[in-house]
Every structure is written in C-alpha cells, then in structure tokens.
Amino acid sequence: MSIAKSLAPGSMLNGGKYPITITGVLGADAQRITYRGTAALMTDDEEQQRVMEVVIREHFMAYCSERASDGKTVISAEDIAPTVEGYLNGFKDTSRLCFEIADTYSAIINVIDRFEENNTFYHVVEFLDGPTLEDRVARNGPMAIEDACQLLAPISQALRRFHSNHSIHTDVHPCHIRFTNHNGIERPVLFGMYSLQHFDEQGCKIWDVPNNNCITGYAPPEQYRDIDHFIPQVDVYGLAATMVFAITGKHLPDSRTLTEEMVRDILPPTLPETYVTALLRALRYDYLERTSTMSGFSKDMNLSCDAEQRAPRHTATNLISDSDHDISVGEMHPLAACIAAIRKLFSKRGNAM
C-alpha cells in the first residue's frame, strides 16, 4: 500500500529504544499513518541480532502538514501549527496511558516503545499475526455460548482495566480482537487503542479526541454524538454486540434502529433466557437503562478468567530471525553493529586480563 506523504519503505527511526526500519504502510486516517516495521534487538551474543516485527503509528495530519525536503520531518504552516500541536499533545498523552495500562494486563496489546522524532511522535506496538475473532468465526462457525464466554472473559477484564483508569476504548468489535499462541494455548488480545477517550475523576473529558470510529452494529447510539463525559456503557454495548457475533456469526444492525425483536431474531433459539436477558440489557438504546458497568455485564454473562488466561504474555514470543539465523556484524543495522563492535572490544579486553 502506498499513501501520499508517508515515510518510504526502508526509512529508519532511531529516536526510541531500538532502531526501527519501516517496511510498509498499513493504513492512515485524518491524524495518523500506520506502518509495519522491524525493531532491531541485541541478544547476549553480541554477534547476533534478533528482529521483532512491530506496528508503528505516526502522528501525521495529512490535511494540515507536509514533509520537509528530507522526506521525513513533519512541518505545518504557521497559522495551523497550534492546532496540530494540540492534537499531537493529545496523541502523546494517549500513548502514555496506553503504555501504562497495557504494561499491567496481558489481554491488551503490548506497547514496545514511544518516542519523538521527525518533529512528531511515534507509538510502537507488537505486530499480532494471529487470526481475528471475525476470522475465527468465519473459519469455524458460530461458537457455543460457554466457549464464547470463556474466550471473551479476558477482554472484559481488559476493558475493566481501562474503565478503572477513567478511559473507554470506544472501538470494541470482532476485528479488534486477535489471537496469539502462548504456551500452546490461544489467547485473545485487544488492540485498536488509538481512539481511547480519557476522562478525569469527575467524568469530564480530558482531551478532545475525534470520535470517528463508529462501526455499524458495535457503536451504541450515543457514540454517534460527541462523548463529553465518562460512559463505560459504550464498551459494554461493543462487547455485548461482539458476543452476539461470536455465537451467531452475524453483525447486529445499526444501534440507532436496533430493537429487542431484531436481537431475539438473531440469537440462537436454544440460548438460555438468562443469557438472552443479559445481552438485551447490555444492548439497550438508552445508555442510562443499559448495564452500567463491565463488572455487571461480566457477572450477568458469567465471564471469568482462569490462571492461564491471567498469566503474563511476553512479546518475545513474537520475535523473528531468531538465534538460528546467524547475522554478521557487517549485515546489522549500523547502530546495532556499532554496539556489537564496542561490546566485542570490551569482551576481548576482559579475556586478556
């Protein structure tokens, strides 16, 4: 994929913990460009290099900014620069909160790095190459309610983690849940954190993040308007709609026209009424009448995580070009090669002593 004003494949980013090489463009929106890339890591063996596949989110407002003559540095006209700076600061703050929250829960995508470079900001996360929930249902068919509840329990806990930090995800749907293999067990991971909405302890919005991610069938009615105060019911609706998809393979209609009869027609006729009632309550049009907390929805649906689902999930499982692929110092990224050479020099001095 090629997107105007994006960084070219092969471009290097050196402002963070690891040298990163851009390998391609994944997409873009009004504020950001998303790239696929690799981060160069050093192992204990200084003559070998490991490469982690990553996804890089660059803050770039295509309608407001340009690239300088070097093809990298972001520049904006003087009259629009304050607006760009305001959105940039919001992006930085969102990135920081994503890092703080993801660092404590394994069902949330791992944040690898975050740094400033090229007069903008970069948010780097692990690359997840497993199937999405939508892929899985398309391949295997609708799930039994017990299996769906077990599968989505870690996601409900991840959302509770966001809510405890006065944040709402606002973009929960089957394509934002991807599976990774951990110790031979598939584990769901929630991603798509770029539209997080953040609020203070009084429930007032902290940063003005545009609400441009209303996915039909998963965004509740209030999300089509500006969310100006803390409404965790937004995510309750999204997860309930995702649960309906998991057990039916069908997407709900637009929430603004959805009725109880429509939901009942989609749900399996053999689904126990306790689950039907819980889903209907979580999908109500008026959020004041909807299940008010993720904890309440989890209780109604009997969502609970076992020890394996709560165990830490290390990004290292996604490393490629492992130690069985020998890479000489000459083939390394220049910065990594420099570090390796210095380490080797000191190693030889130590052996001579």
mmCIF file of C-alpha atoms in Angstrom:
data_model
loop_
_atom_site.group_PDB
_atom_site.id
_atom_site.type_symbol
_atom_site.label_atom_id
_atom_site.label_comp_id
_atom_site.label_asym_id
_atom_site.label_seq_id
_atom_site.Cartn_x
_atom_site.Cartn_y
_atom_site.Cartn_z
ATOM 1 C CA MET A 1 0.000 0.000 0.000
ATOM 2 C CA SER A 2 1.206 3.494 -0.854
ATOM 3 C CA ILE A 3 -0.139 6.585 0.901
ATOM 4 C CA ALA A 4 0.760 10.154 -0.009
ATOM 5 C CA LYS A 5 3.204 11.826 2.398
ATOM 6 C CA SER A 6 4.018 8.555 4.206
ATOM 7 C CA LEU A 7 7.565 7.546 5.068
ATOM 8 C CA ALA A 8 9.164 5.440 2.361
ATOM 9 C CA PRO A 9 9.877 1.732 2.950
ATOM 10 C CA GLY A 10 13.412 1.411 4.278
ATOM 11 C CA SER A 11 13.188 4.628 6.313
ATOM 12 C CA MET A 12 14.890 4.400 9.694
ATOM 13 C CA LEU A 13 13.645 5.617 13.071
ATOM 14 C CA ASN A 14 16.330 5.931 15.724
ATOM 15 C CA GLY A 15 14.649 8.044 18.406
ATOM 16 C CA GLY A 16 13.485 5.183 20.630
ATOM 17 C CA LYS A 17 14.934 2.214 22.476
ATOM 18 C CA TYR A 18 15.516 0.194 19.308
ATOM 19 C CA PRO A 19 16.452 1.065 15.723
ATOM 20 C CA ILE A 20 13.291 0.630 13.637
ATOM 21 C CA THR A 21 13.030 0.055 9.900
ATOM 22 C CA ILE A 22 9.795 0.903 8.093
ATOM 23 C CA THR A 23 8.849 -1.996 5.798
ATOM 24 C CA GLY A 24 5.441 -0.862 4.549
ATOM 25 C CA VAL A 25 2.288 1.178 5.096
ATOM 26 C CA LEU A 26 -0.784 -0.431 6.668
ATOM 27 C CA GLY A 27 -3.217 2.490 6.547
ATOM 28 C CA ALA A 28 -3.966 6.070 7.524
ATOM 29 C CA ASP A 29 -6.657 8.332 8.915
ATOM 30 C CA ALA A 30 -7.026 12.059 9.456
ATOM 31 C CA GLN A 31 -4.412 12.180 12.220
ATOM 32 C CA ARG A 32 -2.112 9.190 11.850
ATOM 33 C CA ILE A 33 -0.245 6.929 9.446
ATOM 34 C CA THR A 34 0.231 3.297 10.438
ATOM 35 C CA TYR A 35 3.292 1.366 9.294
ATOM 36 C CA ARG A 36 4.613 -2.140 9.577
ATOM 37 C CA GLY A 37 8.261 -2.432 10.512
ATOM 38 C CA THR A 38 11.014 -4.248 12.342
ATOM 39 C CA ALA A 39 12.845 -3.342 15.548
ATOM 40 C CA ALA A 40 16.461 -4.494 15.840
ATOM 41 C CA LEU A 41 17.297 -6.102 19.189
ATOM 42 C CA MET A 42 20.648 -7.248 20.513
ATOM 43 C CA THR A 43 20.985 -10.635 22.211
ATOM 44 C CA ASP A 44 23.509 -11.670 24.836
ATOM 45 C CA ASP A 45 25.615 -12.959 21.951
ATOM 46 C CA GLU A 46 26.891 -9.673 20.574
ATOM 47 C CA GLU A 47 27.421 -11.059 17.078
ATOM 48 C CA GLN A 48 23.778 -11.929 16.580
ATOM 49 C CA GLN A 49 20.737 -9.779 16.134
ATOM 50 C CA ARG A 50 17.073 -10.515 16.651
ATOM 51 C CA VAL A 51 14.312 -8.714 14.840
ATOM 52 C CA MET A 52 10.876 -8.041 16.279
ATOM 53 C CA GLU A 53 8.007 -7.252 13.938
ATOM 54 C CA VAL A 54 6.161 -4.136 15.066
ATOM 55 C CA VAL A 55 3.399 -1.738 14.082
ATOM 56 C CA ILE A 56 4.280 1.959 14.164
ATOM 57 C CA ARG A 57 1.703 4.710 14.491
ATOM 58 C CA GLU A 58 2.992 8.124 13.374
ATOM 59 C CA HIS A 59 1.107 11.297 14.258
ATOM 60 C CA PHE A 60 0.634 12.989 10.903
ATOM 61 C CA MET A 61 -2.304 15.215 9.986
ATOM 62 C CA ALA A 62 -2.301 14.892 6.206
ATOM 63 C CA TYR A 63 -4.629 17.854 5.651
ATOM 64 C CA CYS A 64 -2.535 20.152 7.838
ATOM 65 C CA SER A 65 1.079 19.047 7.478
ATOM 66 C CA GLU A 66 3.744 18.272 4.880
ATOM 67 C CA ARG A 67 7.153 16.626 4.779
ATOM 68 C CA ALA A 68 10.296 18.729 4.653
ATOM 69 C CA SER A 69 12.823 18.254 1.854
ATOM 70 C CA ASP A 70 14.401 15.327 3.741
ATOM 71 C CA GLY A 71 11.172 13.352 3.234
ATOM 72 C CA LYS A 72 10.808 12.729 6.984
ATOM 73 C CA THR A 73 10.474 15.887 9.080
ATOM 74 C CA VAL A 74 6.884 16.997 9.628
ATOM 75 C CA ILE A 75 6.190 20.690 9.025
ATOM 76 C CA SER A 76 2.979 22.710 9.310
ATOM 77 C CA ALA A 77 2.009 26.195 8.194
ATOM 78 C CA GLU A 78 2.320 28.829 10.902
ATOM 79 C CA ASP A 79 -1.417 29.507 11.092
ATOM 80 C CA ILE A 80 -2.336 25.822 11.561
ATOM 81 C CA ALA A 81 0.666 24.791 13.702
ATOM 82 C CA PRO A 82 -1.081 25.433 17.085
ATOM 83 C CA THR A 83 -3.936 23.106 16.077
ATOM 84 C CA VAL A 84 -1.504 20.388 15.016
ATOM 85 C CA GLU A 85 0.428 20.821 18.264
ATOM 86 C CA GLY A 86 -2.751 20.411 20.297
ATOM 87 C CA TYR A 87 -3.659 17.133 18.614
ATOM 88 C CA LEU A 88 -0.039 15.993 18.842
ATOM 89 C CA ASN A 89 -0.046 16.513 22.614
ATOM 90 C CA GLY A 90 -3.279 14.531 22.882
ATOM 91 C CA PHE A 91 -1.675 11.717 20.881
ATOM 92 C CA LYS A 92 1.320 11.711 23.233
ATOM 93 C CA ASP A 93 -0.886 11.566 26.318
ATOM 94 C CA THR A 94 -2.987 8.765 24.846
ATOM 95 C CA SER A 95 0.191 6.843 24.021
ATOM 96 C CA ARG A 96 1.442 7.237 27.582
ATOM 97 C CA LEU A 97 -1.804 5.950 29.093
ATOM 98 C CA CYS A 98 -1.879 3.027 26.650
ATOM 99 C CA PHE A 99 1.620 2.100 27.773
ATOM 100 C CA GLU A 100 0.770 2.347 31.474
ATOM 101 C CA ILE A 101 -2.404 0.266 31.144
ATOM 102 C CA ALA A 102 -1.058 -2.349 28.700
ATOM 103 C CA ASP A 103 2.001 -2.905 30.862
ATOM 104 C CA THR A 104 -0.173 -4.476 33.570
ATOM 105 C CA TYR A 105 -2.552 -6.722 31.641
ATOM 106 C CA SER A 106 -1.809 -9.499 29.152
ATOM 107 C CA ALA A 107 -5.056 -9.257 27.135
ATOM 108 C CA ILE A 108 -4.081 -5.767 25.912
ATOM 109 C CA ILE A 109 -1.629 -5.314 23.051
ATOM 110 C CA ASN A 110 1.934 -4.699 24.244
ATOM 111 C CA VAL A 111 3.380 -1.220 23.741
ATOM 112 C CA ILE A 112 7.002 -1.651 22.644
ATOM 113 C CA ASP A 113 8.119 1.971 22.568
ATOM 114 C CA ARG A 114 7.002 5.588 22.254
ATOM 115 C CA PHE A 115 9.255 8.461 21.225
ATOM 116 C CA GLU A 116 9.665 11.798 19.446
ATOM 117 C CA GLU A 117 11.402 12.089 16.104
ATOM 118 C CA ASN A 118 10.982 13.980 12.822
ATOM 119 C CA ASN A 119 9.150 16.768 14.674
ATOM 120 C CA THR A 120 6.318 14.373 15.530
ATOM 121 C CA PHE A 121 5.591 11.378 17.772
ATOM 122 C CA TYR A 122 5.627 7.598 17.262
ATOM 123 C CA HIS A 123 3.692 4.892 19.134
ATOM 124 C CA VAL A 124 5.062 1.375 18.588
ATOM 125 C CA VAL A 125 3.218 -1.846 19.436
ATOM 126 C CA GLU A 126 3.788 -5.540 18.822
ATOM 127 C CA PHE A 127 2.718 -6.995 15.491
ATOM 128 C CA LEU A 128 -0.033 -9.564 16.002
ATOM 129 C CA ASP A 129 -0.194 -12.081 13.165
ATOM 130 C CA GLY A 130 -2.833 -14.450 14.527
ATOM 131 C CA PRO A 131 -6.459 -14.561 13.324
ATOM 132 C CA THR A 132 -9.058 -12.048 14.488
ATOM 133 C CA LEU A 133 -12.276 -13.129 16.152
ATOM 134 C CA GLU A 134 -14.033 -12.430 12.862
ATOM 135 C CA ASP A 135 -11.552 -14.700 11.043
ATOM 136 C CA ARG A 136 -12.033 -17.438 13.605
ATOM 137 C CA VAL A 137 -15.830 -17.409 13.409
ATOM 138 C CA ALA A 138 -15.701 -17.309 9.596
ATOM 139 C CA ARG A 139 -13.410 -20.367 9.620
ATOM 140 C CA ASN A 140 -15.019 -22.437 12.380
ATOM 141 C CA GLY A 141 -18.568 -21.147 12.522
ATOM 142 C CA PRO A 142 -20.504 -19.688 15.484
ATOM 143 C CA MET A 143 -19.339 -20.667 18.950
ATOM 144 C CA ALA A 144 -21.223 -22.257 21.816
ATOM 145 C CA ILE A 145 -22.147 -19.684 24.443
ATOM 146 C CA GLU A 146 -19.871 -21.330 27.031
ATOM 147 C CA ASP A 147 -16.879 -21.135 24.665
ATOM 148 C CA ALA A 148 -17.653 -17.537 23.735
ATOM 149 C CA CYS A 149 -17.873 -16.531 27.393
ATOM 150 C CA GLN A 150 -14.540 -18.184 28.167
ATOM 151 C CA LEU A 151 -12.906 -16.562 25.155
ATOM 152 C CA LEU A 152 -14.174 -13.039 25.843
ATOM 153 C CA ALA A 153 -13.637 -13.083 29.611
ATOM 154 C CA PRO A 154 -10.053 -11.710 29.330
ATOM 155 C CA ILE A 155 -11.336 -8.943 27.039
ATOM 156 C CA SER A 156 -13.961 -7.943 29.592
ATOM 157 C CA GLN A 157 -11.257 -7.750 32.254
ATOM 158 C CA ALA A 158 -9.068 -5.671 29.935
ATOM 159 C CA LEU A 159 -11.939 -3.214 29.460
ATOM 160 C CA ARG A 160 -12.490 -3.084 33.207
ATOM 161 C CA ARG A 161 -8.826 -2.098 33.483
ATOM 162 C CA PHE A 162 -9.418 0.814 31.101
ATOM 163 C CA HIS A 163 -12.544 1.889 32.952
ATOM 164 C CA SER A 164 -10.746 1.884 36.293
ATOM 165 C CA ASN A 165 -8.428 4.482 34.722
ATOM 166 C CA HIS A 166 -11.388 6.624 33.598
ATOM 167 C CA SER A 167 -10.861 5.621 29.954
ATOM 168 C CA ILE A 168 -13.170 3.993 27.428
ATOM 169 C CA HIS A 169 -11.987 2.027 24.403
ATOM 170 C CA THR A 170 -14.862 3.052 22.042
ATOM 171 C CA ASP A 171 -13.824 0.601 19.306
ATOM 172 C CA VAL A 172 -14.616 -2.918 20.534
ATOM 173 C CA HIS A 173 -15.576 -5.288 17.715
ATOM 174 C CA PRO A 174 -14.506 -8.707 16.328
ATOM 175 C CA CYS A 175 -11.760 -7.265 14.104
ATOM 176 C CA HIS A 176 -10.051 -5.662 17.126
ATOM 177 C CA ILE A 177 -9.628 -8.947 18.976
ATOM 178 C CA ARG A 178 -6.764 -11.051 17.671
ATOM 179 C CA PHE A 179 -5.419 -14.369 18.918
ATOM 180 C CA THR A 180 -1.852 -15.213 19.869
ATOM 181 C CA ASN A 181 -0.398 -18.593 20.738
ATOM 182 C CA HIS A 182 1.013 -18.679 24.268
ATOM 183 C CA ASN A 183 2.404 -21.977 25.578
ATOM 184 C CA GLY A 184 0.245 -23.829 23.064
ATOM 185 C CA ILE A 185 -2.936 -22.019 24.127
ATOM 186 C CA GLU A 186 -4.747 -19.404 22.039
ATOM 187 C CA ARG A 187 -5.211 -16.175 23.946
ATOM 188 C CA PRO A 188 -7.257 -13.166 22.841
ATOM 189 C CA VAL A 189 -5.624 -9.748 22.690
ATOM 190 C CA LEU A 190 -7.499 -6.452 22.443
ATOM 191 C CA PHE A 191 -5.992 -3.775 20.224
ATOM 192 C CA GLY A 192 -7.171 -0.654 18.363
ATOM 193 C CA MET A 193 -6.307 1.718 21.213
ATOM 194 C CA TYR A 194 -5.908 4.833 19.103
ATOM 195 C CA SER A 195 -9.428 6.111 19.754
ATOM 196 C CA LEU A 196 -9.336 5.844 23.535
ATOM 197 C CA GLN A 197 -11.347 8.550 25.283
ATOM 198 C CA HIS A 198 -9.951 9.791 28.599
ATOM 199 C CA PHE A 199 -11.758 11.482 31.496
ATOM 200 C CA ASP A 200 -10.894 12.947 34.869
ATOM 201 C CA GLU A 201 -12.180 11.661 38.211
ATOM 202 C CA GLN A 202 -15.297 13.805 37.831
ATOM 203 C CA GLY A 203 -16.032 12.139 34.478
ATOM 204 C CA CYS A 204 -15.155 15.167 32.330
ATOM 205 C CA LYS A 205 -13.230 14.660 29.083
ATOM 206 C CA ILE A 206 -9.538 15.481 29.371
ATOM 207 C CA TRP A 207 -8.505 15.567 25.698
ATOM 208 C CA ASP A 208 -10.524 16.269 22.603
ATOM 209 C CA VAL A 209 -10.042 13.059 20.622
ATOM 210 C CA PRO A 210 -12.186 12.977 17.455
ATOM 211 C CA ASN A 211 -14.877 10.306 17.547
ATOM 212 C CA ASN A 212 -14.529 8.870 14.037
ATOM 213 C CA ASN A 213 -14.734 5.127 14.633
ATOM 214 C CA CYS A 214 -18.445 4.282 14.693
ATOM 215 C CA ILE A 215 -18.530 0.703 13.418
ATOM 216 C CA THR A 216 -22.074 -0.245 12.397
ATOM 217 C CA GLY A 217 -23.525 -2.803 14.781
ATOM 218 C CA TYR A 218 -20.935 -2.198 17.512
ATOM 219 C CA ALA A 219 -21.105 1.544 18.212
ATOM 220 C CA PRO A 220 -24.040 2.467 20.505
ATOM 221 C CA PRO A 221 -26.328 5.418 19.652
ATOM 222 C CA GLU A 222 -24.556 7.890 21.954
ATOM 223 C CA GLN A 223 -21.265 7.275 20.151
ATOM 224 C CA TYR A 224 -22.641 8.923 17.006
ATOM 225 C CA ARG A 225 -22.667 12.142 19.022
ATOM 226 C CA ASP A 226 -19.811 13.713 20.954
ATOM 227 C CA ILE A 227 -18.976 11.704 24.079
ATOM 228 C CA ASP A 228 -18.403 14.558 26.522
ATOM 229 C CA HIS A 229 -18.419 12.565 29.786
ATOM 230 C CA PHE A 230 -17.391 9.133 31.038
ATOM 231 C CA ILE A 231 -19.814 6.491 29.712
ATOM 232 C CA PRO A 232 -18.414 2.958 30.223
ATOM 233 C CA GLN A 233 -21.683 1.651 28.761
ATOM 234 C CA VAL A 234 -20.176 2.420 25.335
ATOM 235 C CA ASP A 235 -17.794 -0.516 25.767
ATOM 236 C CA VAL A 236 -20.491 -2.664 27.392
ATOM 237 C CA TYR A 237 -22.510 -2.296 24.194
ATOM 238 C CA GLY A 238 -19.494 -3.080 21.987
ATOM 239 C CA LEU A 239 -18.605 -6.237 23.901
ATOM 240 C CA ALA A 240 -22.237 -7.420 24.022
ATOM 241 C CA ALA A 241 -22.509 -6.973 20.239
ATOM 242 C CA THR A 242 -19.222 -8.854 19.863
ATOM 243 C CA MET A 243 -20.636 -11.667 21.989
ATOM 244 C CA VAL A 244 -23.697 -11.829 19.715
ATOM 245 C CA PHE A 245 -21.397 -12.124 16.699
ATOM 246 C CA ALA A 246 -19.333 -14.871 18.359
ATOM 247 C CA ILE A 247 -22.381 -17.097 18.935
ATOM 248 C CA THR A 248 -24.255 -16.289 15.699
ATOM 249 C CA GLY A 249 -21.695 -15.221 13.094
ATOM 250 C CA LYS A 250 -23.934 -12.217 12.371
ATOM 251 C CA HIS A 251 -23.374 -8.490 12.839
ATOM 252 C CA LEU A 252 -26.157 -6.553 14.527
ATOM 253 C CA PRO A 253 -27.859 -3.727 12.579
ATOM 254 C CA ASP A 254 -27.167 -0.070 13.306
ATOM 255 C CA SER A 255 -27.744 0.571 17.018
ATOM 256 C CA ARG A 256 -29.920 3.591 16.231
ATOM 257 C CA THR A 257 -32.546 1.344 14.629
ATOM 258 C CA LEU A 258 -31.988 -1.840 16.647
ATOM 259 C CA THR A 259 -34.976 -3.309 18.510
ATOM 260 C CA GLU A 260 -35.329 -6.129 21.027
ATOM 261 C CA GLU A 261 -37.190 -8.170 18.423
ATOM 262 C CA MET A 262 -34.269 -7.849 15.998
ATOM 263 C CA VAL A 263 -31.832 -9.113 18.629
ATOM 264 C CA ARG A 264 -34.069 -12.052 19.562
ATOM 265 C CA ASP A 265 -34.417 -12.998 15.887
ATOM 266 C CA ILE A 266 -30.609 -13.149 15.534
ATOM 267 C CA LEU A 267 -29.847 -15.046 18.763
ATOM 268 C CA PRO A 268 -29.870 -18.869 18.690
ATOM 269 C CA PRO A 269 -33.336 -20.170 19.666
ATOM 270 C CA THR A 270 -31.746 -22.580 22.166
ATOM 271 C CA LEU A 271 -29.826 -19.840 24.022
ATOM 272 C CA PRO A 272 -30.828 -19.886 27.714
ATOM 273 C CA GLU A 273 -33.053 -16.951 28.650
ATOM 274 C CA THR A 274 -30.596 -15.793 31.317
ATOM 275 C CA TYR A 275 -28.060 -15.006 28.567
ATOM 276 C CA VAL A 276 -30.727 -13.505 26.315
ATOM 277 C CA THR A 277 -31.829 -11.162 29.095
ATOM 278 C CA ALA A 278 -28.237 -10.169 29.899
ATOM 279 C CA LEU A 279 -27.471 -9.372 26.243
ATOM 280 C CA LEU A 280 -30.692 -7.414 25.751
ATOM 281 C CA ARG A 281 -29.951 -5.333 28.840
ATOM 282 C CA ALA A 282 -26.413 -4.607 27.600
ATOM 283 C CA LEU A 283 -27.734 -3.588 24.155
ATOM 284 C CA ARG A 284 -30.424 -1.145 25.221
ATOM 285 C CA TYR A 285 -30.736 2.051 23.211
ATOM 286 C CA ASP A 286 -30.542 4.416 26.194
ATOM 287 C CA TYR A 287 -27.233 4.014 27.998
ATOM 288 C CA LEU A 288 -28.896 5.043 31.279
ATOM 289 C CA GLU A 289 -31.011 1.879 31.006
ATOM 290 C CA ARG A 290 -28.115 -0.273 29.805
ATOM 291 C CA THR A 291 -25.914 -2.445 32.026
ATOM 292 C CA SER A 292 -23.894 0.284 33.704
ATOM 293 C CA THR A 293 -20.526 -1.393 34.276
ATOM 294 C CA MET A 294 -18.318 -4.002 32.661
ATOM 295 C CA SER A 295 -18.248 -5.813 36.009
ATOM 296 C CA GLY A 296 -22.042 -6.030 35.888
ATOM 297 C CA PHE A 297 -22.001 -7.413 32.349
ATOM 298 C CA SER A 298 -19.303 -9.925 33.279
ATOM 299 C CA LYS A 299 -21.396 -11.102 36.224
ATOM 300 C CA ASP A 300 -24.572 -11.362 34.117
ATOM 301 C CA MET A 301 -22.737 -13.413 31.464
ATOM 302 C CA ASN A 302 -20.651 -15.416 33.949
ATOM 303 C CA LEU A 303 -17.355 -14.254 32.448
ATOM 304 C CA SER A 304 -14.320 -15.341 34.461
ATOM 305 C CA CYS A 305 -10.653 -15.898 33.647
ATOM 306 C CA ASP A 306 -8.605 -18.924 34.675
ATOM 307 C CA ALA A 307 -4.977 -18.754 35.809
ATOM 308 C CA GLU A 308 -3.591 -19.435 32.325
ATOM 309 C CA GLN A 309 -5.580 -16.572 30.832
ATOM 310 C CA ARG A 310 -4.262 -14.206 33.515
ATOM 311 C CA ALA A 311 -0.622 -15.278 33.099
ATOM 312 C CA PRO A 312 1.806 -12.706 31.655
ATOM 313 C CA ARG A 313 2.174 -12.772 27.871
ATOM 314 C CA HIS A 314 5.658 -11.834 26.728
ATOM 315 C CA THR A 315 6.232 -10.022 23.471
ATOM 316 C CA ALA A 316 9.362 -12.112 22.994
ATOM 317 C CA THR A 317 7.145 -14.894 21.624
ATOM 318 C CA ASN A 318 6.710 -12.751 18.520
ATOM 319 C CA LEU A 319 10.417 -12.423 17.755
ATOM 320 C CA ILE A 320 11.611 -13.471 14.305
ATOM 321 C CA SER A 321 15.097 -14.070 12.860
ATOM 322 C CA ASP A 322 15.994 -15.994 15.997
ATOM 323 C CA SER A 323 19.413 -17.200 17.079
ATOM 324 C CA ASP A 324 19.426 -19.982 14.493
ATOM 325 C CA HIS A 325 19.745 -17.254 11.806
ATOM 326 C CA ASP A 326 23.339 -16.017 12.021
ATOM 327 C CA ILE A 327 23.777 -12.367 11.122
ATOM 328 C CA SER A 328 27.259 -10.922 10.933
ATOM 329 C CA VAL A 329 28.116 -7.528 12.324
ATOM 330 C CA GLY A 330 28.504 -6.231 8.795
ATOM 331 C CA GLU A 331 24.883 -7.120 7.970
ATOM 332 C CA MET A 332 23.458 -5.474 11.059
ATOM 333 C CA HIS A 333 21.761 -2.114 11.278
ATOM 334 C CA PRO A 334 24.623 0.423 11.673
ATOM 335 C CA LEU A 335 23.691 1.364 15.256
ATOM 336 C CA ALA A 336 23.358 -2.265 16.315
ATOM 337 C CA ALA A 337 26.666 -3.080 14.607
ATOM 338 C CA CYS A 338 28.360 -0.231 16.462
ATOM 339 C CA ILE A 339 27.069 -1.516 19.807
ATOM 340 C CA ALA A 340 28.172 -5.041 18.920
ATOM 341 C CA ALA A 341 31.657 -3.859 17.987
ATOM 342 C CA ILE A 342 32.067 -1.984 21.273
ATOM 343 C CA ARG A 343 30.840 -4.980 23.270
ATOM 344 C CA LYS A 344 33.227 -7.254 21.383
ATOM 345 C CA LEU A 345 36.153 -4.918 22.053
ATOM 346 C CA PHE A 346 35.492 -4.864 25.790
ATOM 347 C CA SER A 347 34.924 -8.620 25.802
ATOM 348 C CA LYS A 348 38.379 -9.193 24.265
ATOM 349 C CA ARG A 349 39.983 -6.837 26.783
ATOM 350 C CA GLY A 350 38.297 -8.689 29.589
ATOM 351 C CA ASN A 351 39.544 -12.055 28.317
ATOM 352 C CA ALA A 352 43.113 -10.698 28.087
ATOM 353 C CA MET A 353 43.155 -9.601 31.706
#
